[in-house]
Short mmCIF file of C-alpha atoms and ligand atoms in Angstrom, two decimals:
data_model
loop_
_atom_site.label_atom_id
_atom_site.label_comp_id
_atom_site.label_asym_id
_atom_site.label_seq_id
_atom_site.Cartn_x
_atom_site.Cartn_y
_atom_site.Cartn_z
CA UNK A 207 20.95 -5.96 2.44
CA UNK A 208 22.00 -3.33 -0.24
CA UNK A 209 19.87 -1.55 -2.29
CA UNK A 210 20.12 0.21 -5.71
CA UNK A 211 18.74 3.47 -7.39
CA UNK A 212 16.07 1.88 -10.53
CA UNK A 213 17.93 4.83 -12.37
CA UNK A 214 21.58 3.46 -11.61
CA UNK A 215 22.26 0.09 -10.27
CA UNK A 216 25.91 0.95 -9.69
CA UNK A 217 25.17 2.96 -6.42
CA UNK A 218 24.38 0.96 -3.10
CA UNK A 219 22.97 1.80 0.06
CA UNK A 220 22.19 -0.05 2.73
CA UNK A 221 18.60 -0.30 4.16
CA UNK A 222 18.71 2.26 6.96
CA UNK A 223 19.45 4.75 4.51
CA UNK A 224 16.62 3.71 1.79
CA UNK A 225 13.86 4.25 4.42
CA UNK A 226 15.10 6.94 6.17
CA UNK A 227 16.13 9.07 2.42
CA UNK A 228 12.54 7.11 0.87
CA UNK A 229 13.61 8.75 -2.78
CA UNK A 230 17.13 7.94 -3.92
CA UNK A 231 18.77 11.69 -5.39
CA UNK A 232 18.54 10.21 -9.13
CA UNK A 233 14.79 10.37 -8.46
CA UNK A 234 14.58 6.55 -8.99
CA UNK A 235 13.47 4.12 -7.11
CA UNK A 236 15.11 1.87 -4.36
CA UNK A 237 15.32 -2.01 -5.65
CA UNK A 238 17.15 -4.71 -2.87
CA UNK A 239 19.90 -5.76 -5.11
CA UNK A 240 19.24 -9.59 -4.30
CA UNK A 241 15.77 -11.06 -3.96
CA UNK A 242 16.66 -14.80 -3.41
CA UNK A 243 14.35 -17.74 -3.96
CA UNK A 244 13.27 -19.38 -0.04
CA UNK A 245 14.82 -22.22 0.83
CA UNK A 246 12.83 -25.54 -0.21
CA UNK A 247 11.90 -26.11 3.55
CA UNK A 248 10.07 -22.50 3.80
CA UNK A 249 7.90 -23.94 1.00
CA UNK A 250 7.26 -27.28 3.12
CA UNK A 251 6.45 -25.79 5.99
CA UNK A 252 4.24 -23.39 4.68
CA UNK A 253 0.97 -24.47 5.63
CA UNK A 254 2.04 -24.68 9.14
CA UNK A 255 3.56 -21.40 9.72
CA UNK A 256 1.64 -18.44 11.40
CA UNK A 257 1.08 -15.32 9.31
CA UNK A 258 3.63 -13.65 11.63
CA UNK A 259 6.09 -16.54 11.20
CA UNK A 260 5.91 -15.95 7.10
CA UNK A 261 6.51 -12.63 7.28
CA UNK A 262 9.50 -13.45 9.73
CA UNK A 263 10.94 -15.75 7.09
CA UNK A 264 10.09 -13.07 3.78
CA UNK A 265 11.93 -10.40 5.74
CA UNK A 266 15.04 -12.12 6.73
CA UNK A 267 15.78 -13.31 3.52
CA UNK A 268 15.43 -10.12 1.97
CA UNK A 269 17.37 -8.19 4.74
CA UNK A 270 20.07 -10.62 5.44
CA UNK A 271 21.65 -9.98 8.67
CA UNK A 272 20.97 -6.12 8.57
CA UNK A 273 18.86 -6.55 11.63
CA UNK A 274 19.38 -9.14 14.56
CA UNK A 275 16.72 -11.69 14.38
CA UNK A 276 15.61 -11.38 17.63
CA UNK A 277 15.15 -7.59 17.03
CA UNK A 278 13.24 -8.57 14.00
CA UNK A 279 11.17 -10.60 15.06
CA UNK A 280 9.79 -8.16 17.76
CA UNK A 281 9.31 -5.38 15.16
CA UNK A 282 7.70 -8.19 12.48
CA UNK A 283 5.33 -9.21 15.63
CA UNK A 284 4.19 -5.90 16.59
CA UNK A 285 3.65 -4.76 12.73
CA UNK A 286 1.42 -7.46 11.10
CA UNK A 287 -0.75 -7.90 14.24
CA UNK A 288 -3.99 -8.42 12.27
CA UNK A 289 -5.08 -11.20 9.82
CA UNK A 290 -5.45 -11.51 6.31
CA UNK A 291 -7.92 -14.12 6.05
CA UNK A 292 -9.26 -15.62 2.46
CA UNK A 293 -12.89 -16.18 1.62
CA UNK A 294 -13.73 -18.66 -0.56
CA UNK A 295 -16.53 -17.21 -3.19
CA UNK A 296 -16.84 -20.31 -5.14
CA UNK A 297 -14.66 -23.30 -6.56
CA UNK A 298 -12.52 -20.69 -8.78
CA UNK A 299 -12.52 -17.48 -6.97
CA UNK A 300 -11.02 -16.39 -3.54
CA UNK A 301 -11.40 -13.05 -1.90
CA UNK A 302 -8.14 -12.01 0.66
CA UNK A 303 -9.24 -9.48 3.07
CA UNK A 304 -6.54 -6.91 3.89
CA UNK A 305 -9.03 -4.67 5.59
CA UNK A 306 -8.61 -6.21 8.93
CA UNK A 307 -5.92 -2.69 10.13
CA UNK A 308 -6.81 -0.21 11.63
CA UNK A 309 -7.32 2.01 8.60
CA UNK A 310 -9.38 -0.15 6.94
CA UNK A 311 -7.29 -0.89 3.81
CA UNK A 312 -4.12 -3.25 2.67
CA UNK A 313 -1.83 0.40 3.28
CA UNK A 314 -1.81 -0.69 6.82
CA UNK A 315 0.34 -3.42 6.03
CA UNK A 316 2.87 -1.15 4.45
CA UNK A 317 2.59 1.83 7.03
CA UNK A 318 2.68 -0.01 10.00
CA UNK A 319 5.75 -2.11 9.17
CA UNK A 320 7.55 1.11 7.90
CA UNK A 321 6.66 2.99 10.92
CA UNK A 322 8.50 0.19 13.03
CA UNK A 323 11.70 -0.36 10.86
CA UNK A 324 11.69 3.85 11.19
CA UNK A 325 11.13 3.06 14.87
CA UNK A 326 13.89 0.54 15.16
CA UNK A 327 16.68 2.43 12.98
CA UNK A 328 15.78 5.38 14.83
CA UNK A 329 16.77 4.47 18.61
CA UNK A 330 20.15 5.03 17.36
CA UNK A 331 19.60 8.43 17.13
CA UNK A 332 19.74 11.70 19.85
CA UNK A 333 17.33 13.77 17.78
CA UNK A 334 13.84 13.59 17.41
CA UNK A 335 12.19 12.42 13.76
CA UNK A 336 9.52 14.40 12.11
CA UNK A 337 7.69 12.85 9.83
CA UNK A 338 5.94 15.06 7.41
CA UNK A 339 3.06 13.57 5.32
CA UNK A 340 1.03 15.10 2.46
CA UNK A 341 -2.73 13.14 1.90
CA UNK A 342 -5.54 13.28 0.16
CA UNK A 343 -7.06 10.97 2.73
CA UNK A 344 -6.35 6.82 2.21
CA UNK A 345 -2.75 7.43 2.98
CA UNK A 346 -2.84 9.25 6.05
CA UNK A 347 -4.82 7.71 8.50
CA UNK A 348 -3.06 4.51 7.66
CA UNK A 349 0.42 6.07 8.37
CA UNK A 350 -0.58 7.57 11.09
CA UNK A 351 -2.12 4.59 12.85
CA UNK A 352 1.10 3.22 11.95
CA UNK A 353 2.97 5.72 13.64
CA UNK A 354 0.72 5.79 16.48
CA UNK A 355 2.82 6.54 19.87
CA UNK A 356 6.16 5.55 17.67
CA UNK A 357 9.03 6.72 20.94
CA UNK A 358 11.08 9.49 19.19
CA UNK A 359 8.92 9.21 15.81
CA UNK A 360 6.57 12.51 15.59
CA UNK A 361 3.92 12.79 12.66
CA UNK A 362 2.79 15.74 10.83
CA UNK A 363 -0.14 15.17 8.27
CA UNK A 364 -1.22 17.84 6.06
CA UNK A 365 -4.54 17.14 4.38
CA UNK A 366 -6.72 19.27 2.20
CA UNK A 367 -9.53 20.71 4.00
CA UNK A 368 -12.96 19.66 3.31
CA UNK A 369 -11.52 16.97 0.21
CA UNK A 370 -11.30 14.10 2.65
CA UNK A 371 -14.55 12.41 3.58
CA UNK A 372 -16.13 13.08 7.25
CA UNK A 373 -14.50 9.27 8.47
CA UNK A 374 -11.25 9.92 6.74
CA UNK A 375 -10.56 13.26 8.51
CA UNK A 376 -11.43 11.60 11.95
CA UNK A 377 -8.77 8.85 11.36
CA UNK A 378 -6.21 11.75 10.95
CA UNK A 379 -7.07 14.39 13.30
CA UNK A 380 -8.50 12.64 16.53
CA UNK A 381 -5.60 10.51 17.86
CA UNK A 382 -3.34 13.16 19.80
CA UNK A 383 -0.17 12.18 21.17
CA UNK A 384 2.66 11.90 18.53
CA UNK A 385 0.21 12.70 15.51
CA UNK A 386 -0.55 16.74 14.39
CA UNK A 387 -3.08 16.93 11.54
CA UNK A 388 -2.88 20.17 9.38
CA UNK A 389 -5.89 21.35 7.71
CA UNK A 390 -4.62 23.01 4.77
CA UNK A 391 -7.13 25.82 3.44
CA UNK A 392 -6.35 24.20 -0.57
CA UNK A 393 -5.92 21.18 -2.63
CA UNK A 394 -3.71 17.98 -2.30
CA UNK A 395 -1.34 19.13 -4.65
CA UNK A 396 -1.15 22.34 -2.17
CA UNK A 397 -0.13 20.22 0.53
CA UNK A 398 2.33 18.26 -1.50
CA UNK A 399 4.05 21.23 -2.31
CA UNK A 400 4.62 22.51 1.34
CA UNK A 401 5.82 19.29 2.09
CA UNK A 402 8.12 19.20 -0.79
CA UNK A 403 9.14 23.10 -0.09
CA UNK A 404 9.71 22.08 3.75
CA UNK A 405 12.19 19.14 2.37
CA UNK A 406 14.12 21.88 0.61
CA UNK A 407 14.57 24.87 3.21
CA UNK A 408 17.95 25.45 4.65
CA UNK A 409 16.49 26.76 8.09
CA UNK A 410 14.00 23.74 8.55
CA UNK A 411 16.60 21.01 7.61
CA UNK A 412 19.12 22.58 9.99
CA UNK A 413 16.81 22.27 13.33
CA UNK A 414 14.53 19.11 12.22
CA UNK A 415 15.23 15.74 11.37
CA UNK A 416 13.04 15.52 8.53
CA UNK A 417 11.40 12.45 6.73
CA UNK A 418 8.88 11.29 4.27
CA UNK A 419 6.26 8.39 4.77
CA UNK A 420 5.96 8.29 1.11
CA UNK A 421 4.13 5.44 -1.00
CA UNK A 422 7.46 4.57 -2.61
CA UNK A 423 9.18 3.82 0.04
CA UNK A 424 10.65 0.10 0.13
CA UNK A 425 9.81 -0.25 3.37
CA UNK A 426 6.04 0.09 2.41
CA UNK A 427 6.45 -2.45 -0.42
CA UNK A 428 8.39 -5.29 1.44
CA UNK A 429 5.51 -6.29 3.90
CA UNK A 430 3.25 -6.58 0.89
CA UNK A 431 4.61 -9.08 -0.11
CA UNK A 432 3.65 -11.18 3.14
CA UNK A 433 0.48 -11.75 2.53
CA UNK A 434 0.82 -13.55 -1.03
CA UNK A 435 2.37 -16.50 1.02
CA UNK A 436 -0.38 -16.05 3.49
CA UNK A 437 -3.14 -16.51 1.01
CA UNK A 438 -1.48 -19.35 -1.06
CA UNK A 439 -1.16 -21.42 2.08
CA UNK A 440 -5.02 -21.39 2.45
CA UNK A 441 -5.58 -22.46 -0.54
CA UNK A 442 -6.83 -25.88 -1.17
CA UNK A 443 -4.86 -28.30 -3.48
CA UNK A 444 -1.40 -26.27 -4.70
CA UNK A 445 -1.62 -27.99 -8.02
CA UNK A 446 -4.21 -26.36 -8.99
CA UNK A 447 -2.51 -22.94 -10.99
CA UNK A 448 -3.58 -19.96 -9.23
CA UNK A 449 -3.47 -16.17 -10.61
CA UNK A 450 -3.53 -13.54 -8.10
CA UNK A 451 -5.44 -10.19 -9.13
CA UNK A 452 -4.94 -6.89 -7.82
CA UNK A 453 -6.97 -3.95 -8.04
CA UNK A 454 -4.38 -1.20 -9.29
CA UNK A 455 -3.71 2.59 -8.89
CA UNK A 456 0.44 2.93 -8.02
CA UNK A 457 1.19 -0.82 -8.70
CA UNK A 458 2.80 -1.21 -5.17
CA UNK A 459 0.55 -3.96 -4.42
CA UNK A 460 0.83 -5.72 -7.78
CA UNK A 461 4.85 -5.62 -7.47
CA UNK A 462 5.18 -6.87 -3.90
CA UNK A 463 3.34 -9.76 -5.14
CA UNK A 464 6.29 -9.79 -8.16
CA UNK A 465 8.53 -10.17 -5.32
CA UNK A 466 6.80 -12.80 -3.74
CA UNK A 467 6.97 -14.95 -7.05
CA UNK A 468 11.09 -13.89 -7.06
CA UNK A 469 11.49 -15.58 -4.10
CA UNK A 470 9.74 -18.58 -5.07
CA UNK A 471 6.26 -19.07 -4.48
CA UNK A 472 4.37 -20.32 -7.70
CA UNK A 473 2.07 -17.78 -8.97
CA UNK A 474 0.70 -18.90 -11.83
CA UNK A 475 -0.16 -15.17 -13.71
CA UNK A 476 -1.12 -11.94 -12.78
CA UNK A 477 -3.94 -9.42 -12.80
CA UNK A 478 -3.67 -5.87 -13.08
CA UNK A 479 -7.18 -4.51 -12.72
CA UNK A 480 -7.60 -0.93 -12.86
CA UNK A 481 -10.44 1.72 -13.49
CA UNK A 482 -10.15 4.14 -16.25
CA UNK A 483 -6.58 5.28 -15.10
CA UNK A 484 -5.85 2.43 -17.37
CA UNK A 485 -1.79 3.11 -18.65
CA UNK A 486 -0.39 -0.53 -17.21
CA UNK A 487 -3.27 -2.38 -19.54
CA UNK A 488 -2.65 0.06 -22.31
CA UNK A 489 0.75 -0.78 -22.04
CA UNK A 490 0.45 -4.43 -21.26
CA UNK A 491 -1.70 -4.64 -25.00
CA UNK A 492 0.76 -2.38 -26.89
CA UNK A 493 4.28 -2.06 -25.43
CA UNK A 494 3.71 2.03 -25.56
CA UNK A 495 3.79 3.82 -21.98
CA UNK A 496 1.81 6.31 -22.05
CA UNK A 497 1.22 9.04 -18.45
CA UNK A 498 -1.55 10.78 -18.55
CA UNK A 499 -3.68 12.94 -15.80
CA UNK A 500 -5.90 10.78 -13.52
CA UNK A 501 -9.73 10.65 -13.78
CA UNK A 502 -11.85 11.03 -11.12
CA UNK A 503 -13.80 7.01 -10.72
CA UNK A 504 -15.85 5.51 -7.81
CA UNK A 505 -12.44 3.39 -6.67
CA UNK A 506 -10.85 6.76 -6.23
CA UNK A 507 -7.60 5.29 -4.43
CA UNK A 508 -6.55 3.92 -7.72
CA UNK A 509 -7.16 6.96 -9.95
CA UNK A 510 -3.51 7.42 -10.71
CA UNK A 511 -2.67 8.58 -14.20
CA UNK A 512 1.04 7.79 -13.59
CA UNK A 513 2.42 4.70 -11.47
CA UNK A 514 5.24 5.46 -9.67
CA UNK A 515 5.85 1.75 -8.92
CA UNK A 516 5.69 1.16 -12.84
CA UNK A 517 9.60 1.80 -13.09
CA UNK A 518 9.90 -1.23 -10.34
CA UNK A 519 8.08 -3.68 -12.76
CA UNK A 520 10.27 -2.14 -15.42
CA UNK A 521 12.84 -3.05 -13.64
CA UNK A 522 11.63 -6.60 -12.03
CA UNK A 523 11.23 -7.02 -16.23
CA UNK A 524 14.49 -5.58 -17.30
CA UNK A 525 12.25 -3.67 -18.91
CA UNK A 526 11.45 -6.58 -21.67
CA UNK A 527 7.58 -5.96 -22.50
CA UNK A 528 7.28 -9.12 -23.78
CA UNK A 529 8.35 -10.82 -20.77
CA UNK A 530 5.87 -9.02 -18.57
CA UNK A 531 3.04 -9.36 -20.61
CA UNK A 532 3.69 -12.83 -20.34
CA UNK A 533 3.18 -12.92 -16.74
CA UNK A 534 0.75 -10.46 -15.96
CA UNK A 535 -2.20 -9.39 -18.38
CA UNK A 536 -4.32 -6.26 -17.54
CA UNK A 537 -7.71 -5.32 -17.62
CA UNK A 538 -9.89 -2.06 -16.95
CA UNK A 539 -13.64 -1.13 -16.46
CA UNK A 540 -15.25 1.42 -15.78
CA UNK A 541 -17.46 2.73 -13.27
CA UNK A 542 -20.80 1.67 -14.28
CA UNK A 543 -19.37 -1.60 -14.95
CA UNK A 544 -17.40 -1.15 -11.31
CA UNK A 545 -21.31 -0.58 -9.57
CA UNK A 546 -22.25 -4.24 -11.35
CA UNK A 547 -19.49 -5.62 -10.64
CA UNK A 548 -20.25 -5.29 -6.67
CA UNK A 549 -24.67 -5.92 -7.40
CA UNK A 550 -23.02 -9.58 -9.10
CA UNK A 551 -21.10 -10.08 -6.15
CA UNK A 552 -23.43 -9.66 -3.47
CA UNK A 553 -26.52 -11.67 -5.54
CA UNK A 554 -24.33 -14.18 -6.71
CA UNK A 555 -22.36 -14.70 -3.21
CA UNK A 556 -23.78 -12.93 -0.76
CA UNK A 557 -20.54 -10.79 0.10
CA UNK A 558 -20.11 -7.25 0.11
CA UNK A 559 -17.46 -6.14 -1.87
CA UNK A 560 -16.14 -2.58 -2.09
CA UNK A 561 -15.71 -0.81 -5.37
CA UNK A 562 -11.54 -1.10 -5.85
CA UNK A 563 -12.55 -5.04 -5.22
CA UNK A 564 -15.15 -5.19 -7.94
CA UNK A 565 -12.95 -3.70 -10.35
CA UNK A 566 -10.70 -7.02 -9.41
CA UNK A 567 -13.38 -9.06 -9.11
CA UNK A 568 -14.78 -8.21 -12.94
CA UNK A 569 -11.06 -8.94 -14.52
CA UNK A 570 -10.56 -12.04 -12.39
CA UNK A 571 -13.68 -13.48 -13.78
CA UNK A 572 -12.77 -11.92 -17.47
CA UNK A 573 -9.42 -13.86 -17.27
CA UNK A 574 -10.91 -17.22 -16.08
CA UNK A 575 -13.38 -17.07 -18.96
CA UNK A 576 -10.34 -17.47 -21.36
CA UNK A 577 -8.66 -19.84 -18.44
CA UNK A 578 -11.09 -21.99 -17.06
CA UNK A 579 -8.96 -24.55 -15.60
CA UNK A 580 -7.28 -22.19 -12.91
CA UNK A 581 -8.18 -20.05 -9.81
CA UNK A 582 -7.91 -16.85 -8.90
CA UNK A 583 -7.18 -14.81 -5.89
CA UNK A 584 -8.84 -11.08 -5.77
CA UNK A 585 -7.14 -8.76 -3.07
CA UNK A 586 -10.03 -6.78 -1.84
CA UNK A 587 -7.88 -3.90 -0.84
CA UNK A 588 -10.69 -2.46 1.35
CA UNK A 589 -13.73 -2.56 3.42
CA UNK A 590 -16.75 -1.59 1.94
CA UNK A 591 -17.64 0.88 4.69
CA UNK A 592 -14.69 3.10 3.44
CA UNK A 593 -16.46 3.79 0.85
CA UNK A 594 -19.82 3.42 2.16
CA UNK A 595 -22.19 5.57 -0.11
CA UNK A 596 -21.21 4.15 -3.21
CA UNK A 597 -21.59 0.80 -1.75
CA UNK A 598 -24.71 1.10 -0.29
CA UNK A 599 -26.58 2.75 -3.38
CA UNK A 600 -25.65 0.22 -5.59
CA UNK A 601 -27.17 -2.67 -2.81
CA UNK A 602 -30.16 -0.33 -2.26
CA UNK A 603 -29.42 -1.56 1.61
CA UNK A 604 -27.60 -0.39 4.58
CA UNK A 605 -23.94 -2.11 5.29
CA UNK A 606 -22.68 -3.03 8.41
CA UNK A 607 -19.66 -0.14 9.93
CA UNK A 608 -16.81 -2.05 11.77
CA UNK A 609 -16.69 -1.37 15.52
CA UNK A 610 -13.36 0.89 15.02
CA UNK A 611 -14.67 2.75 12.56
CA UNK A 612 -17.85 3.60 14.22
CA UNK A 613 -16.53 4.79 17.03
CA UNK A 614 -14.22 7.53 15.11
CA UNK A 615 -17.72 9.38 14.64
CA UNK A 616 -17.95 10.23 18.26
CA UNK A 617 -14.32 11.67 18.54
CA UNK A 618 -13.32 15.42 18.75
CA UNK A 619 -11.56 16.12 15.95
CA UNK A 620 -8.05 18.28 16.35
CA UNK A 621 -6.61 19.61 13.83
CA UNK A 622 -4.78 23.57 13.13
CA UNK A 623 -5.93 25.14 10.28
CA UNK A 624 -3.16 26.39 8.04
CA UNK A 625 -3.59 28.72 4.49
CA UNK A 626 -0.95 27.26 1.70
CA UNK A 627 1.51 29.64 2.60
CA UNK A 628 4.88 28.21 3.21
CA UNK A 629 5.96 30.89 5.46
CA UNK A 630 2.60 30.08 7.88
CA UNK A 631 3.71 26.38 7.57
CA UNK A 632 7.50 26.95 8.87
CA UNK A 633 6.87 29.15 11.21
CA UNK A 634 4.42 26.53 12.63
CA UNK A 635 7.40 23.72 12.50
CA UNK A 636 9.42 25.97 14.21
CA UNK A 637 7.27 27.37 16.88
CA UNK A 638 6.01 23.68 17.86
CA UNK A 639 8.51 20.86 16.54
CA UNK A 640 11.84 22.05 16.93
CA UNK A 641 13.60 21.62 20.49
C1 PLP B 710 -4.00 2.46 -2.50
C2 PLP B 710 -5.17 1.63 -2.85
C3 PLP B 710 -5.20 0.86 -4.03
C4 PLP B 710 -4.10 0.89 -5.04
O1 PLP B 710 -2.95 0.24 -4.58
P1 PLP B 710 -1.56 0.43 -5.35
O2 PLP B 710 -0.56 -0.31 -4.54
O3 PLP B 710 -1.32 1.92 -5.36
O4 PLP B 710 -1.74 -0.10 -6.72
C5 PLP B 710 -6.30 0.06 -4.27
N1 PLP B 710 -7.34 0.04 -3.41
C6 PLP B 710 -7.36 0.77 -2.27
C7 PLP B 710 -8.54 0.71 -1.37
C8 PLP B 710 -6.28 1.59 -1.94
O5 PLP B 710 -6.30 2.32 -0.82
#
């Protein structure tokens, strides 16, 4: 498998180097140079594979022989080792759960399959891996669940103090071993910028092997993809068309399921749902791109002002608006809209759906207004309890707290508090990381 720079598709590198480098120089973004259609067969078989056995499939046609099939079939296996089951709402409208990782959220899909490809690629190194993470809370506990006890792989996660909610700081700071959470004394944007300043110093790059578990990286997007094949095949009746509709901040979710149609499987349309960070609709209506700072929302993991995985679509479009607006259409609501969006869902259905859900759930049910003769698939990209108070307002009830959740409450957190300063921050690398 080669892969090429979104900003210059006449410079390859092979995938080792894409996961390992995340960013290419150009400051575009990696794209496999071939995304080939499944064979027929894969299509045939379908409804008898396991979830674990699609993923298999998705992988090795996208990597080629990069990685012995035996070896990837162990790392597939031990990376999508929890379900992604679909919920049937009503005769129209699905719900898939990707909330069944540890974190909580679909970015487990993406951080644990990363952390083993890192894993993998890495036994053919001598020197120890540090991986150095910036969140503002979603992210991190996902990657480092994903990274959990990784051999050779450590994890350092810098996280704003007091941002992150009380659960969100527990998934980060109370797992030990090959994780170190770093509670910075600032903002997000503080934290990105140590990381980024870390990435750039001499001294640090000479004595660490450094990497990023950043949200671009194409080893986050690929595994996303899995689960598109996973909800089609439990789907009643394939004739019927089916959109799929994806809650929205980055787009990473929304292009793996691009992918997914590259290589063949026959989604009908797509849904971008978003909150008020609404640039893809805006653009999707008008053809004009236009970034602009986030706002804060109630589905606060998709308050993104600027997609980074908008230059993929781009690019998946060769940048032909009226191509992609052909295939996906976008919608965007806001938050009081968001709050009865998940009151609808729960008296009409009896299901508790989390705010980033709603927001799908309200343009899956605009778009079948206008098409009433498909289905739709909403990716409820988390479990309510993540975002609990919201949730439970709006319901005027108390909802029920997975098992591994709860018991985060009764852990001790650990965690070194740092000021921004960069000097603090490399002396702390030093002193503890480097051999
Ligand atoms: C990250 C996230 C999103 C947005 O996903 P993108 O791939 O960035 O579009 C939506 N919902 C939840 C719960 C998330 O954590």
């Amino acid at each position: 498998m080669r892969l090429y720079s979104t900003n210059n598709k006449d410079i390859f590198v092979d995938l080792k180097t894409a996961v390992f480098q995340g960013l290419p120089e150009d400051n575009g973004l990696y794209m496999p140079e071939q995304i080939p259609v499944l064979p027929k067969g894969f299509f045939e078989e379908l409804k008898d594979f396991s979830f674990q056995e699609i993923a298999l499939n998705v992988c090795s046609n996208l990597f080629g022989d990069t990685i012995p099939m035996n070896d990837l079939a162990k790392l597939v296996t031990e990376a999508i080792n929890f379900p992604a089951p679909l919920v049937k709402l009503d005769e129209q409208i699905s719900i898939l759960e990707l909330f069944h990782g540890p974190s909580l959220a679909f970015k487990d899909f993406g951080a644990r399959f990363m952390a083993k490809l890192m894993g993998y690629f890495n036994e053919e190194e001598d020197k120890e891996l540090t991986i150095l993470v910036a969140t503002s809370g979603d992210t991190g506990g996902a990657v480092a669940a994903g990274f959990y006890k990784t051999p050779g792989i450590r994890v350092v996660i810098l996280y704003p103090s007091g941002k992150v909610s009380n659960l969100q700081e527990k998934q980060l700071t109370t797992l030990g071993h090959n994780i170190q959470a770093l509670e910075i004394d600032g903002t997000f944007d503080d934290c990105q910028a140590l990381v980024k300043q870390a990435f750039l110093n001499k001294e640090l790059r000479s004595k660490l092997r450094l990497s990023s578990a950043n949200s671009i990286n194409i080893a986050r997007l690929i595994p996303q993809s899995f689960y598109y094949f996973q909800a089609y095949k439990q789907l009643p009746d394939p004739s019927t068309s089916t959109v799929f509709c994806v809650p929205s901040g980055n787009f990473g979710n929304l292009t793996a399921g691009l992918l997914a149609k590259k290589m063949g499987l026959p989604i009908d349309h797509f849904i971008a749902a978003t909150n008020a960070n609404d640039v893809v609709p805006e653009y999707l209506a008008t053809g004009t791109y236009t970034a602009r700072p986030s706002v804060p929302t109630i589905s606060n993991a998709m308050d993104v002002g600027n997609p980074s995985n908008f230059a993929r679509m781009l690019d998946l479009y060769s940048s032909t608006w009226n191509t992609m607006k052909s295939e996906i259409s976008g919608y965007s609501f806001d938050d009081d809209l968001t709050r009865e969006g998940v009151k609808e869902v729960f008296e009409k259905y009896n299901y508790v759906i989390d705010t980033h859900g709603a927001v799908g759930y309200l343009a899956l049910k605009y778009y079948l207004n206008i098409h009433p003769q498909k289905r739709g698939v909403v990716l409820e990209t988390a479990h309510p309890s993540k975002f609990i108070d919201e949730v439970e307002k709006v319901l005027d009830q108390k909802i029920d707290i997975p098992e591994r959740l709860a018991i985060l409450a009764d852990k001790e957190k650990e965690a070194v508090f740092m000021k921004p300063e960069f000097e603090d921050f490399k002396t702390w690398l030093l002193d503890n990381i480097a051999s």
